[in-house]
Coordinates of C-alpha atoms in Angstrom, one line a residue:
Chain F
M1 CA -295.3 -163.1 68.4
A2 CA -297.7 -165.4 70.2
I3 CA -298.9 -167.3 67.1
F4 CA -295.3 -167.4 65.7
L5 CA -294.7 -169.5 68.9
Q6 CA -297.5 -171.5 68.3
F7 CA -296.4 -172.2 64.5
I8 CA -292.9 -172.8 65.6
T9 CA -294.2 -175.5 68.2
G10 CA -296.6 -177.0 65.7
G11 CA -293.8 -177.0 62.9
L12 CA -291.3 -178.7 65.4
F13 CA -293.9 -181.5 66.3
F14 CA -294.5 -182.5 62.8
G15 CA -290.7 -182.1 62.1
G16 CA -290.4 -184.4 65.0
M17 CA -292.8 -186.9 63.2
Y18 CA -291.1 -186.6 60.1
T19 CA -288.0 -187.6 61.9
L20 CA -289.3 -190.7 63.3
I21 CA -290.4 -191.8 59.8
A22 CA -287.2 -190.6 58.3
L23 CA -285.1 -192.5 60.9
G24 CA -287.0 -195.6 59.8
I25 CA -286.2 -195.2 56.3
V26 CA -282.5 -194.3 56.9
T27 CA -282.1 -197.3 59.2
I28 CA -283.4 -199.7 56.5
Y29 CA -281.5 -197.7 53.7
K30 CA -278.1 -197.7 55.6
S31 CA -278.1 -201.6 56.1
T32 CA -280.1 -203.0 53.1
R33 CA -279.8 -200.2 50.5
V34 CA -283.5 -200.4 49.9
F35 CA -285.5 -197.3 50.2
N36 CA -288.8 -198.1 51.8
L37 CA -291.4 -196.1 50.4
A38 CA -294.1 -197.9 52.6
Q39 CA -292.7 -196.4 55.8
G40 CA -295.4 -193.7 56.1
W41 CA -298.1 -196.5 55.5
M42 CA -296.4 -198.6 58.2
V43 CA -297.0 -195.6 60.4
T44 CA -300.6 -195.2 59.4
L45 CA -301.2 -199.1 60.0
G46 CA -299.4 -199.1 63.3
A47 CA -301.5 -196.1 64.5
F48 CA -304.8 -198.2 63.5
M49 CA -303.2 -201.1 65.2
L50 CA -302.6 -199.2 68.3
V51 CA -306.0 -197.7 68.6
S52 CA -307.4 -201.7 68.7
L53 CA -304.8 -202.8 71.0
V54 CA -304.9 -199.9 73.5
E55 CA -308.7 -200.3 73.5
M56 CA -308.5 -204.2 74.0
L57 CA -305.4 -204.2 76.5
G58 CA -305.2 -200.8 78.5
V59 CA -302.5 -198.2 77.6
V60 CA -299.3 -199.6 78.9
A61 CA -300.0 -203.2 77.6
G62 CA -301.4 -201.9 74.5
V63 CA -298.5 -199.9 73.8
I64 CA -295.9 -202.8 74.5
A65 CA -298.0 -205.3 72.3
G66 CA -298.1 -202.2 69.6
L67 CA -294.3 -202.2 69.6
A68 CA -294.0 -206.1 69.6
F69 CA -296.4 -205.8 66.3
G70 CA -294.2 -203.4 64.6
A71 CA -291.4 -205.3 65.2
L72 CA -293.1 -208.6 63.7
L73 CA -294.2 -206.8 61.1
G74 CA -290.7 -205.4 60.1
L75 CA -289.4 -209.0 60.6
G76 CA -292.1 -210.5 58.5
I77 CA -291.4 -208.0 55.6
D78 CA -287.7 -209.0 55.7
R79 CA -288.1 -212.7 55.8
L80 CA -291.1 -213.2 53.5
L81 CA -290.5 -210.5 50.9
M82 CA -287.0 -209.0 51.0
R83 CA -285.1 -212.3 51.5
P84 CA -286.5 -213.8 48.2
L85 CA -285.1 -210.7 46.5
I86 CA -281.5 -210.8 47.6
G87 CA -279.6 -211.1 44.3
Q88 CA -282.2 -209.2 42.3
P89 CA -281.4 -205.6 41.4
L90 CA -282.2 -203.2 44.2
T91 CA -284.9 -201.3 42.1
T92 CA -287.0 -204.7 42.5
A93 CA -287.1 -204.3 46.2
F94 CA -287.8 -200.5 45.9
L95 CA -290.8 -201.4 43.5
L96 CA -291.9 -203.9 46.0
T97 CA -292.1 -201.5 48.9
I98 CA -294.3 -199.2 46.7
M99 CA -296.6 -202.2 46.2
L100 CA -296.3 -203.0 49.7
A101 CA -297.7 -199.4 50.5
Y102 CA -300.8 -200.2 48.9
I103 CA -301.4 -203.7 50.3
F104 CA -301.4 -201.9 53.7
E105 CA -303.6 -199.2 52.7
G106 CA -305.9 -202.0 51.4
I107 CA -305.7 -203.8 54.9
N108 CA -306.5 -200.6 56.6
I109 CA -309.7 -200.0 54.8
L110 CA -310.7 -203.7 55.1
V111 CA -310.3 -203.7 58.9
W112 CA -310.8 -200.3 60.1
G113 CA -312.7 -198.6 57.2
S114 CA -312.1 -195.2 56.2
F115 CA -313.2 -193.6 59.5
S116 CA -311.6 -191.3 61.7
Y117 CA -310.3 -192.6 65.3
E118 CA -309.2 -191.0 68.5
M119 CA -306.1 -192.4 69.9
P120 CA -307.5 -193.4 73.4
V121 CA -304.0 -192.4 74.9
K122 CA -303.6 -189.4 77.3
L123 CA -300.1 -188.1 77.8
P124 CA -299.3 -187.0 81.2
G125 CA -298.8 -183.3 81.9
E126 CA -300.7 -180.2 81.2
P127 CA -300.6 -177.6 78.4
I128 CA -298.1 -174.9 79.0
R129 CA -299.1 -171.3 79.3
L130 CA -296.6 -168.5 78.4
G131 CA -298.7 -165.5 78.8
A132 CA -301.1 -165.5 75.9
V133 CA -299.6 -168.5 74.3
V134 CA -300.9 -171.9 75.1
I135 CA -298.6 -175.1 73.9
S136 CA -299.9 -178.3 74.1
H137 CA -298.1 -180.7 76.1
S138 CA -298.8 -183.6 73.5
L139 CA -296.7 -181.8 71.0
L140 CA -293.7 -181.4 73.3
W141 CA -293.9 -184.9 74.0
G142 CA -293.8 -185.6 70.3
I143 CA -290.7 -183.6 69.8
G144 CA -289.2 -184.9 72.9
V145 CA -289.5 -188.3 71.6
A146 CA -288.2 -187.7 68.1
V147 CA -285.1 -186.1 69.8
L148 CA -284.8 -188.9 72.2
A149 CA -285.0 -191.4 69.3
F150 CA -282.6 -189.7 67.7
A151 CA -280.0 -189.7 70.5
A152 CA -280.6 -193.4 70.9
F153 CA -280.1 -194.3 67.2
S154 CA -276.9 -192.1 67.3
L155 CA -275.7 -194.0 70.4
F156 CA -276.6 -197.2 69.2
Y157 CA -274.9 -196.8 65.8
W158 CA -271.6 -195.2 67.2
R159 CA -271.2 -196.9 70.8
T160 CA -272.6 -200.4 70.6
L161 CA -270.8 -203.5 69.0
M162 CA -274.2 -204.3 67.2
G163 CA -274.3 -200.6 65.9
R164 CA -270.6 -201.1 64.8
V165 CA -271.7 -204.5 62.9
M166 CA -274.5 -202.5 61.3
R167 CA -272.2 -199.9 60.1
A168 CA -269.7 -202.3 58.6
T169 CA -272.7 -203.9 56.8
A170 CA -273.9 -200.7 55.4
E171 CA -270.5 -200.2 53.8
D172 CA -270.3 -203.3 51.9
H173 CA -272.5 -206.5 51.9
Q174 CA -270.0 -209.0 50.6
T175 CA -267.0 -207.8 52.8
A176 CA -269.0 -207.9 55.7
Q177 CA -270.4 -211.4 55.0
S178 CA -266.7 -212.7 54.4
L179 CA -265.6 -211.2 57.7
G180 CA -268.4 -213.4 59.3
L181 CA -270.7 -210.6 60.5
P182 CA -274.4 -211.9 60.5
V183 CA -275.5 -209.7 57.1
K184 CA -279.0 -211.3 57.2
G185 CA -279.5 -210.8 60.9
V186 CA -278.7 -207.1 60.6
F187 CA -281.3 -206.8 57.8
S188 CA -283.8 -208.5 60.0
L189 CA -282.8 -206.0 62.7
S190 CA -283.0 -203.0 60.7
W191 CA -286.5 -203.9 59.5
M192 CA -287.6 -204.7 63.1
L193 CA -286.2 -201.3 64.3
A194 CA -288.2 -199.4 61.5
G195 CA -291.2 -201.3 62.3
M196 CA -290.9 -200.3 66.1
L197 CA -290.0 -196.8 65.0
S198 CA -293.4 -196.5 62.9
I199 CA -295.3 -197.4 66.0
V200 CA -293.8 -194.8 68.0
G201 CA -294.7 -192.2 65.3
G202 CA -298.0 -193.6 64.9
L203 CA -298.5 -193.2 68.7
F204 CA -297.8 -189.5 68.8
L205 CA -299.2 -188.5 65.2
G206 CA -302.3 -190.2 66.3
V207 CA -302.7 -188.5 69.8
V208 CA -302.2 -185.0 68.2
S209 CA -304.0 -185.3 65.0
G210 CA -306.3 -188.3 65.2
V211 CA -306.0 -191.6 63.2
N212 CA -307.6 -191.4 59.7
M213 CA -306.8 -192.2 56.1
L214 CA -305.5 -188.6 55.6
M215 CA -302.2 -189.7 57.3
Y216 CA -300.8 -191.0 54.0
G217 CA -300.5 -187.7 52.1
A218 CA -299.0 -186.1 55.1
L219 CA -296.6 -189.2 55.7
L220 CA -295.4 -189.5 52.0
G221 CA -293.6 -186.0 52.6
A222 CA -291.4 -187.6 55.1
I223 CA -289.2 -188.7 51.7
A224 CA -288.3 -185.2 51.3
V225 CA -287.1 -185.2 54.7
V226 CA -284.8 -188.3 53.7
L227 CA -283.4 -186.8 50.7
L228 CA -283.0 -183.4 52.3
G229 CA -280.9 -184.7 55.2
G230 CA -279.1 -187.4 53.1
L231 CA -280.2 -191.0 52.7
D232 CA -277.7 -192.6 55.0
S233 CA -277.4 -190.1 57.5
I234 CA -279.1 -190.3 61.0
A235 CA -278.4 -186.7 61.8
G236 CA -279.7 -185.7 58.5
A237 CA -283.0 -187.3 59.4
I238 CA -283.6 -184.9 62.3
V239 CA -282.2 -181.9 60.8
G240 CA -284.0 -182.4 57.7
G241 CA -287.1 -183.3 59.6
M242 CA -287.1 -180.1 61.5
I243 CA -286.4 -177.8 58.6
L244 CA -289.2 -179.3 56.8
G245 CA -291.7 -179.3 59.7
L246 CA -290.6 -175.6 60.4
I247 CA -290.9 -174.4 56.6
Q248 CA -294.2 -176.2 56.2
S249 CA -295.9 -174.6 59.6
L250 CA -294.7 -171.2 58.7
V251 CA -295.9 -171.3 55.0
V252 CA -299.2 -172.7 56.1
G253 CA -299.5 -170.1 58.7
Y254 CA -298.4 -167.0 57.0
L255 CA -298.5 -167.5 53.2
N256 CA -301.1 -169.9 52.0
P257 CA -302.7 -173.1 53.5
S258 CA -303.4 -174.8 50.4
L259 CA -299.7 -175.2 49.7
A260 CA -299.2 -177.6 52.7
D261 CA -299.3 -180.6 50.5
V262 CA -296.9 -179.4 47.7
I263 CA -294.0 -178.0 49.9
P264 CA -292.1 -181.1 50.7
Y265 CA -292.1 -182.0 47.0
I266 CA -290.8 -178.3 46.1
I267 CA -288.1 -178.8 48.6
L268 CA -287.4 -182.2 47.1
L269 CA -287.0 -181.0 43.7
V270 CA -284.9 -178.2 44.7
I271 CA -282.5 -180.4 46.9
L272 CA -282.3 -183.0 44.2
I273 CA -281.3 -180.3 41.7
I274 CA -278.9 -178.7 44.0
K275 CA -277.5 -181.2 46.4
P276 CA -278.7 -184.6 45.5
Y277 CA -277.0 -186.4 48.2
G278 CA -278.5 -184.1 50.7
L279 CA -276.9 -182.2 53.6
F280 CA -275.2 -185.0 55.4
G281 CA -275.2 -187.8 52.8
L282 CA -272.3 -189.7 51.5
V283 CA -271.3 -189.1 48.1
R284 CA -270.9 -192.2 46.1
I285 CA -268.0 -192.3 43.2
E286 CA -269.1 -194.4 40.5
R287 CA -266.6 -196.6 38.7
L288 CA -267.2 -198.8 35.6
Chain V
M1 CA -285.4 -213.7 17.2
D2 CA -287.2 -217.1 17.8
R3 CA -288.9 -218.7 15.1
P4 CA -290.2 -221.9 14.2
A5 CA -287.9 -224.5 12.3
G6 CA -287.5 -224.2 8.6
V7 CA -288.1 -220.4 8.5
F8 CA -284.9 -218.9 7.0
D9 CA -284.1 -215.4 6.0
I10 CA -282.7 -214.9 2.6
R11 CA -283.0 -211.0 2.4
Y12 CA -282.4 -208.4 5.1
E13 CA -285.9 -207.0 4.9
Q14 CA -286.8 -210.5 6.0
D15 CA -284.4 -210.5 8.9
M16 CA -285.7 -206.9 10.0
A17 CA -289.4 -207.9 9.9
V18 CA -291.5 -207.9 12.9
I19 CA -293.9 -210.3 11.4
R20 CA -292.1 -213.1 9.8
T21 CA -294.4 -215.9 8.8
G22 CA -297.9 -216.5 7.0
P23 CA -299.4 -217.7 10.2
Q24 CA -298.3 -214.5 12.2
W25 CA -299.7 -212.5 9.4
I26 CA -303.1 -214.5 9.7
V27 CA -303.3 -214.0 13.6
L28 CA -302.4 -210.3 13.4
I29 CA -305.1 -209.6 10.9
G30 CA -307.4 -211.9 12.5
F31 CA -307.0 -210.1 15.9
L32 CA -307.4 -206.7 14.2
I33 CA -310.7 -207.9 12.7
F34 CA -311.8 -209.3 15.9
L35 CA -311.1 -205.7 17.5
A36 CA -313.0 -203.9 14.7
A37 CA -316.1 -206.2 14.9
L38 CA -316.1 -206.1 18.8
P39 CA -318.8 -203.5 19.2
V40 CA -321.1 -205.5 16.8
F41 CA -321.5 -208.2 19.2
A42 CA -320.1 -206.9 22.8
G43 CA -322.5 -205.4 25.2
S44 CA -322.1 -201.7 26.5
Y45 CA -320.2 -202.9 29.8
F46 CA -317.6 -205.0 27.8
L47 CA -317.1 -201.9 25.5
S48 CA -316.4 -199.4 28.2
F49 CA -314.0 -202.0 29.6
M50 CA -312.2 -202.0 26.3
V51 CA -312.2 -198.3 25.9
L52 CA -310.6 -197.8 29.3
T53 CA -308.3 -200.6 28.8
G54 CA -307.0 -199.0 25.5
I55 CA -306.5 -195.8 27.3
A56 CA -304.7 -197.2 29.9
L57 CA -302.7 -199.1 27.5
I58 CA -301.4 -196.0 25.9
A59 CA -300.4 -194.6 29.0
V60 CA -298.4 -197.5 29.8
L61 CA -297.0 -197.9 26.4
G62 CA -295.4 -194.8 27.2
L63 CA -294.4 -195.6 30.6
N64 CA -292.7 -198.8 29.3
I65 CA -290.6 -196.6 26.9
L66 CA -289.6 -194.4 29.9
T67 CA -289.2 -197.2 32.6
G68 CA -288.9 -200.3 30.8
Y69 CA -286.6 -199.5 28.0
A70 CA -284.6 -196.3 29.4
G71 CA -284.6 -197.6 32.9
Q72 CA -286.0 -194.2 34.3
I73 CA -288.4 -195.4 37.0
S74 CA -291.6 -192.9 37.0
I75 CA -294.1 -192.7 39.8
G76 CA -295.8 -189.8 38.7
H77 CA -297.1 -190.9 35.1
Q78 CA -300.6 -190.1 36.0
A79 CA -299.8 -186.3 36.3
F80 CA -298.4 -186.3 32.8
V81 CA -301.9 -188.1 31.8
A82 CA -303.3 -185.1 33.6
V83 CA -301.3 -182.5 31.6
G84 CA -302.9 -184.3 28.4
A85 CA -306.5 -184.1 29.6
Y86 CA -306.1 -180.6 30.7
T87 CA -304.8 -179.5 27.6
T88 CA -307.5 -181.0 25.6
A89 CA -310.0 -179.6 28.0
V90 CA -308.9 -176.2 28.2
L91 CA -308.3 -176.0 24.6
M92 CA -311.8 -176.9 23.9
D93 CA -313.4 -175.0 26.6
S94 CA -311.5 -172.0 26.8
F95 CA -310.4 -171.5 23.1
H96 CA -312.9 -173.7 21.3
W97 CA -310.7 -176.0 19.5
N98 CA -311.7 -178.8 17.6
F99 CA -311.1 -182.4 19.6
W100 CA -309.0 -183.7 16.7
A101 CA -306.5 -180.8 16.8
T102 CA -306.2 -180.9 20.4
V103 CA -305.1 -184.4 20.5
P104 CA -301.7 -184.0 19.5
M105 CA -301.3 -180.7 21.3
A106 CA -301.9 -182.9 24.6
G107 CA -299.2 -185.2 23.6
I108 CA -296.8 -182.4 22.9
A109 CA -297.7 -180.4 26.2
A110 CA -297.3 -183.3 28.2
A111 CA -294.0 -184.3 26.4
G112 CA -293.0 -180.7 27.4
A113 CA -293.8 -181.3 31.0
G114 CA -292.2 -184.5 30.9
V115 CA -288.8 -182.9 29.6
L116 CA -289.1 -180.1 32.1
F117 CA -289.4 -182.7 35.0
G118 CA -286.7 -184.9 33.3
L119 CA -284.3 -182.1 33.6
P120 CA -282.6 -183.5 37.0
S121 CA -282.0 -186.6 35.2
F122 CA -278.8 -184.6 34.1
R123 CA -277.4 -185.3 37.4
L124 CA -279.5 -188.0 39.0
K125 CA -280.2 -191.5 38.5
M126 CA -282.1 -194.5 39.8
L127 CA -283.8 -193.7 43.1
Y128 CA -282.9 -190.2 43.1
L129 CA -284.8 -189.5 39.8
T130 CA -287.8 -191.6 40.9
M131 CA -288.0 -189.2 43.7
S132 CA -288.0 -186.4 41.0
T133 CA -291.0 -188.1 39.5
L134 CA -292.9 -188.3 42.7
A135 CA -292.3 -184.4 42.9
A136 CA -293.6 -183.9 39.4
Q137 CA -296.8 -185.9 40.4
F138 CA -297.7 -183.6 43.5
I139 CA -296.3 -180.3 42.0
I140 CA -298.2 -180.8 38.6
M141 CA -301.4 -181.6 40.3
A142 CA -301.2 -178.8 42.7
F143 CA -300.7 -176.6 39.8
F144 CA -304.1 -177.7 38.3
N145 CA -305.7 -177.5 41.7
H146 CA -304.7 -173.9 42.6
A147 CA -303.2 -172.1 39.4
F148 CA -305.4 -170.3 36.8
P149 CA -308.9 -171.0 38.5
D150 CA -310.4 -169.1 35.3
Y151 CA -309.1 -171.8 33.1
F152 CA -308.7 -175.0 35.2
H153 CA -311.9 -174.7 37.1
A154 CA -310.4 -176.8 39.7
V155 CA -313.6 -177.1 42.0
S156 CA -316.4 -177.5 39.3
G157 CA -314.1 -179.3 36.8
I158 CA -314.1 -178.6 33.0
R159 CA -316.8 -180.2 30.7
V160 CA -315.5 -181.8 27.7
N161 CA -317.8 -182.7 24.5
R162 CA -317.1 -185.7 22.7
P163 CA -316.0 -185.0 19.0
E164 CA -317.7 -185.4 15.6
L165 CA -316.0 -186.3 12.4
G166 CA -317.6 -186.4 8.8
G167 CA -321.2 -186.8 10.1
I168 CA -320.2 -189.7 12.7
D169 CA -321.2 -188.7 16.2
F170 CA -318.6 -190.0 18.7
R171 CA -320.8 -189.5 21.8
E172 CA -321.9 -193.1 21.2
N173 CA -319.4 -195.4 23.0
E174 CA -319.5 -197.9 19.9
A175 CA -318.0 -194.8 17.9
F176 CA -315.7 -193.8 20.4
Y177 CA -314.2 -197.1 21.1
Y178 CA -313.0 -197.2 17.2
V179 CA -311.1 -193.9 18.0
V180 CA -309.5 -195.2 21.0
M181 CA -308.6 -198.5 19.7
G182 CA -307.4 -197.1 16.5
I183 CA -305.2 -194.9 18.3
A184 CA -303.9 -197.7 20.7
V185 CA -303.2 -200.0 17.8
L186 CA -301.3 -196.9 16.0
M187 CA -299.2 -196.3 19.1
T188 CA -298.6 -199.8 19.8
F189 CA -297.2 -200.3 16.3
F190 CA -295.2 -196.8 16.6
S191 CA -293.6 -197.8 20.0
R192 CA -292.7 -201.4 18.7
N193 CA -290.8 -199.8 15.8
L194 CA -289.5 -196.7 17.6
I195 CA -287.3 -198.9 20.2
R196 CA -285.9 -201.3 17.2
G197 CA -283.8 -198.1 15.7
R198 CA -280.9 -196.3 17.3
L199 CA -283.2 -194.7 19.6
G200 CA -284.4 -197.9 21.4
R201 CA -280.9 -199.2 21.5
A202 CA -279.6 -196.1 23.2
F203 CA -282.3 -196.2 25.5
V204 CA -281.5 -200.1 26.6
A205 CA -277.8 -199.0 26.8
I206 CA -278.8 -196.3 29.3
R207 CA -280.8 -198.7 31.2
D208 CA -278.2 -201.3 31.3
N209 CA -275.4 -199.3 32.2
D210 CA -275.0 -195.7 31.5
L211 CA -271.4 -195.0 32.1
A212 CA -270.7 -197.7 29.6
G213 CA -273.1 -196.1 27.1
E214 CA -271.6 -192.8 27.5
V215 CA -268.1 -194.3 27.0
I216 CA -269.3 -195.6 23.5
G217 CA -270.8 -192.2 22.3
I218 CA -274.3 -192.1 23.5
N219 CA -275.3 -188.6 24.8
V220 CA -276.7 -189.9 28.0
S221 CA -278.6 -186.8 29.0
R222 CA -279.9 -186.0 25.6
Y223 CA -281.3 -189.5 25.5
K224 CA -282.8 -189.5 28.9
L225 CA -284.5 -186.2 27.9
Y226 CA -285.8 -188.1 24.5
A227 CA -287.1 -191.0 26.8
F228 CA -289.1 -188.6 29.1
A229 CA -290.6 -186.7 26.1
I230 CA -291.6 -190.0 24.1
G231 CA -293.1 -191.5 27.2
C232 CA -294.7 -188.5 28.4
F233 CA -296.0 -187.7 24.7
Y234 CA -298.0 -191.2 25.1
A235 CA -299.2 -190.0 28.5
G236 CA -300.8 -186.9 26.9
I237 CA -302.4 -188.9 24.3
A238 CA -303.8 -191.0 26.8
G239 CA -305.0 -188.2 28.8
S240 CA -306.7 -186.4 25.8
L241 CA -308.8 -189.5 25.3
H242 CA -309.4 -189.7 29.0
A243 CA -310.9 -186.4 29.1
S244 CA -313.3 -187.0 26.2
Y245 CA -314.4 -190.2 27.4
Y246 CA -315.4 -189.1 30.8
R247 CA -316.5 -185.7 29.3
M248 CA -315.2 -184.2 32.5
V249 CA -311.6 -183.3 34.0
N250 CA -311.1 -182.8 37.6
P251 CA -308.1 -183.1 39.8
P252 CA -309.2 -186.1 41.8
Q253 CA -309.1 -188.2 38.5
F254 CA -305.5 -188.2 38.7
P255 CA -304.2 -189.4 42.0
I256 CA -300.8 -191.1 42.6
D257 CA -302.4 -194.4 43.0
V258 CA -303.2 -194.6 39.1
S259 CA -299.4 -193.9 38.5
I260 CA -298.4 -196.8 40.6
W261 CA -300.9 -199.1 39.0
Y262 CA -299.6 -198.2 35.6
L263 CA -296.0 -199.2 37.1
G264 CA -297.9 -202.5 38.5
C265 CA -299.1 -203.2 35.0
L266 CA -295.8 -202.9 33.5
I267 CA -294.2 -205.3 36.1
V268 CA -296.8 -207.8 35.7
G269 CA -296.3 -207.7 32.0
G270 CA -292.6 -207.6 32.0
M271 CA -290.7 -204.5 31.5
G272 CA -289.1 -203.7 28.4
T273 CA -291.3 -205.7 26.1
T274 CA -294.4 -204.5 24.1
I275 CA -296.6 -207.7 24.3
G276 CA -295.9 -207.6 28.0
V277 CA -297.5 -204.3 28.4
V278 CA -300.5 -205.5 26.5
F279 CA -300.6 -208.3 28.8
G280 CA -300.1 -206.5 31.8
V281 CA -302.7 -203.9 31.3
L282 CA -305.2 -206.7 30.4
F283 CA -304.6 -208.6 33.4
L284 CA -304.8 -205.9 36.0
R285 CA -307.9 -204.6 34.4
I286 CA -309.5 -207.9 34.4
I287 CA -308.6 -208.2 38.2
R288 CA -310.1 -204.8 38.8
E289 CA -313.5 -205.9 37.0
L290 CA -313.4 -209.1 39.0
V291 CA -313.1 -207.3 42.3
V292 CA -316.2 -205.1 41.2
F293 CA -317.9 -208.2 40.4
I294 CA -317.1 -210.1 43.7
S295 CA -317.1 -207.4 46.4
P296 CA -320.9 -207.0 46.5
I297 CA -321.2 -210.7 47.0
L298 CA -318.6 -210.9 49.7
G299 CA -320.4 -207.8 51.0
S300 CA -323.7 -209.5 51.2
M301 CA -322.0 -212.1 53.5
V302 CA -320.6 -209.9 56.2
S303 CA -322.6 -207.1 58.5
P304 CA -323.8 -204.2 56.7
I305 CA -321.3 -202.1 58.5
D306 CA -318.3 -203.8 56.9
A307 CA -319.8 -204.0 53.4
P308 CA -318.8 -200.8 52.1
K309 CA -315.3 -201.4 53.2
I310 CA -314.8 -204.3 51.1
G311 CA -314.9 -202.9 47.6
P312 CA -312.1 -200.4 48.1
G313 CA -309.9 -202.5 50.2
L314 CA -310.1 -205.6 48.0
G315 CA -309.6 -203.3 45.2
L316 CA -306.1 -202.0 46.3
I317 CA -304.9 -205.3 48.0
S318 CA -305.8 -207.3 44.8
W319 CA -303.6 -205.7 42.4
A320 CA -300.8 -204.7 44.7
L321 CA -300.6 -208.4 45.9
V322 CA -300.5 -209.6 42.4
V323 CA -297.8 -207.2 41.7
V324 CA -295.7 -208.2 44.6
L325 CA -296.1 -211.9 43.9
F326 CA -294.8 -211.3 40.3
L327 CA -291.9 -209.2 41.4
I328 CA -291.0 -212.3 43.9
F329 CA -291.8 -215.1 41.6
E330 CA -291.7 -214.1 38.1
P331 CA -289.5 -210.4 37.7
R332 CA -289.8 -210.9 33.9
G333 CA -293.6 -210.7 34.0
L334 CA -296.2 -212.4 31.8
A335 CA -294.1 -211.7 28.5
H336 CA -291.4 -214.3 29.8
A337 CA -294.1 -216.7 30.7
W338 CA -295.5 -216.3 27.2
E339 CA -292.1 -216.8 25.7
V340 CA -291.7 -220.1 28.0
L341 CA -295.0 -221.3 26.6
K342 CA -294.4 -220.7 23.1
S343 CA -291.0 -222.4 23.4
R344 CA -292.8 -225.5 25.2
F345 CA -295.2 -225.7 22.5
R346 CA -292.7 -225.7 19.8
H347 CA -290.4 -228.2 21.2
W348 CA -293.0 -230.5 22.4
P349 CA -292.6 -233.5 23.1
F350 CA -289.0 -232.6 23.9
K351 CA -288.3 -231.2 27.4
Y352 CA -285.9 -228.3 26.1
S353 CA -287.5 -224.8 26.7
L354 CA -286.3 -221.5 27.7

């Protein structure tokens, strides 16, 4: 029972991290219809950047500078790479994000090398003891932040004017443009939000499991989360993330640890065959 | 078909021909003679470059049929190469087959795997299908990593012997070069002709508008599976040659990075053109060799701690950046640039061009 509880918290934590990445992908996909495959790589780049920034500036200033870096990264991708592709087929933008992932990986290797770093941030609090079970407070922080991010994004999309503008843009770019909505601004904002989310994800993932090149493999699994929850669903991101995190943790714990890397893709394949638009995704009807 | 002024077709065969004029025949035959004579004067480094380029060319030709013509973007192509490589390796290692018999089997096995992972294409398209090929990459590689350890020997790898035929020993790179280049030329010819027929036109119709294609009577699901089967058949052949070139097969040889590198070759060359595949593969292979050449020089300029980072880091950035630049500035790739060049040359001194 005690071990089961630990697997559950571990699973929920990784579910939370998946949620943060999936939220970034969903935010971009909702407004720009571009699937950002590089989101996991952005998280890793963000984590490495945070290590350097926190060492230079201290914890608070470092994290704030990191968030600014994330926003700038998103803005840069949108203005320099995505803006020239407006009018091109969407697959072009998708292919570009794949290539972008490898540029990020190359930058990581060039600047930080393929070493393992420890995130120099201590989260406040003590590990919680429930009888024989010790639950790390870092895990709880991660879960909490993921839930908080989900709540904040839901509120933003459904309760604020800008959120409404973003949903309108997601519905149809041309209509939104002709109604006078700042479509390009919405694109930039989505990329900036995704960039900042990747920094948050990088921070908590870095605190718990260290910052290294192995993060890519783990983070690519978040794609399964996005498809499981539905490509344009904020709620899907957290539900899918938690489901995947729990399944992965339990299978690794009870069945076979070597399956860890494949599980997201098996789930991905199953969901694609059974319910391609995901649990909460919008089913688009195609017309000639 | 673009051709010089004064060349007229008076028979249907002429209108169908790929090679139309005398000079084109001369260039083709000259090029084939050049390829055949290469081992005589090329060094071993250049020869191994050409062998690896030939293997990559075969794989990317397959990806071109699947992605360039049929429009099904695949980011798991290297996994199908792995299926081919493992078929050859296991058949030779555990069942003592002759290498030459395993080559077509490798193609067929990879085609079978391709059809299996192409099955979701009945319901899926575009992005969603790409995701299923991503799943294919990881599931196939996990299969080779964990299943049947008696056959796949994931930890130690499988040793593969180079073939022998009619007294010629292909253990020498010079001899093996002829095997790879012969198959590569044959496969290029095959792919060029395959897509000119009904099959190729059906693929293009599916790529350009699958609903419209279905309305005019193309069985979209079936032709998508054909595309997967043919594309992965090519990958399997490439895998078979890969296995016997390296004389060793183990899972780390087939990462997703290479799958995406293949896709990069296709983008740089120009999707949906045969000449583009050749250009793209050559271009990115040359960039890779340049990085190998240049990184020790750069490494000697920085501190010894930073030196080992430069090779792998620059290796990734260089080709990915090239592909990004092509996507933004020349999405039709080198094949289009080549057409523009030819058109300029033909119309000189007039400004008109493509």
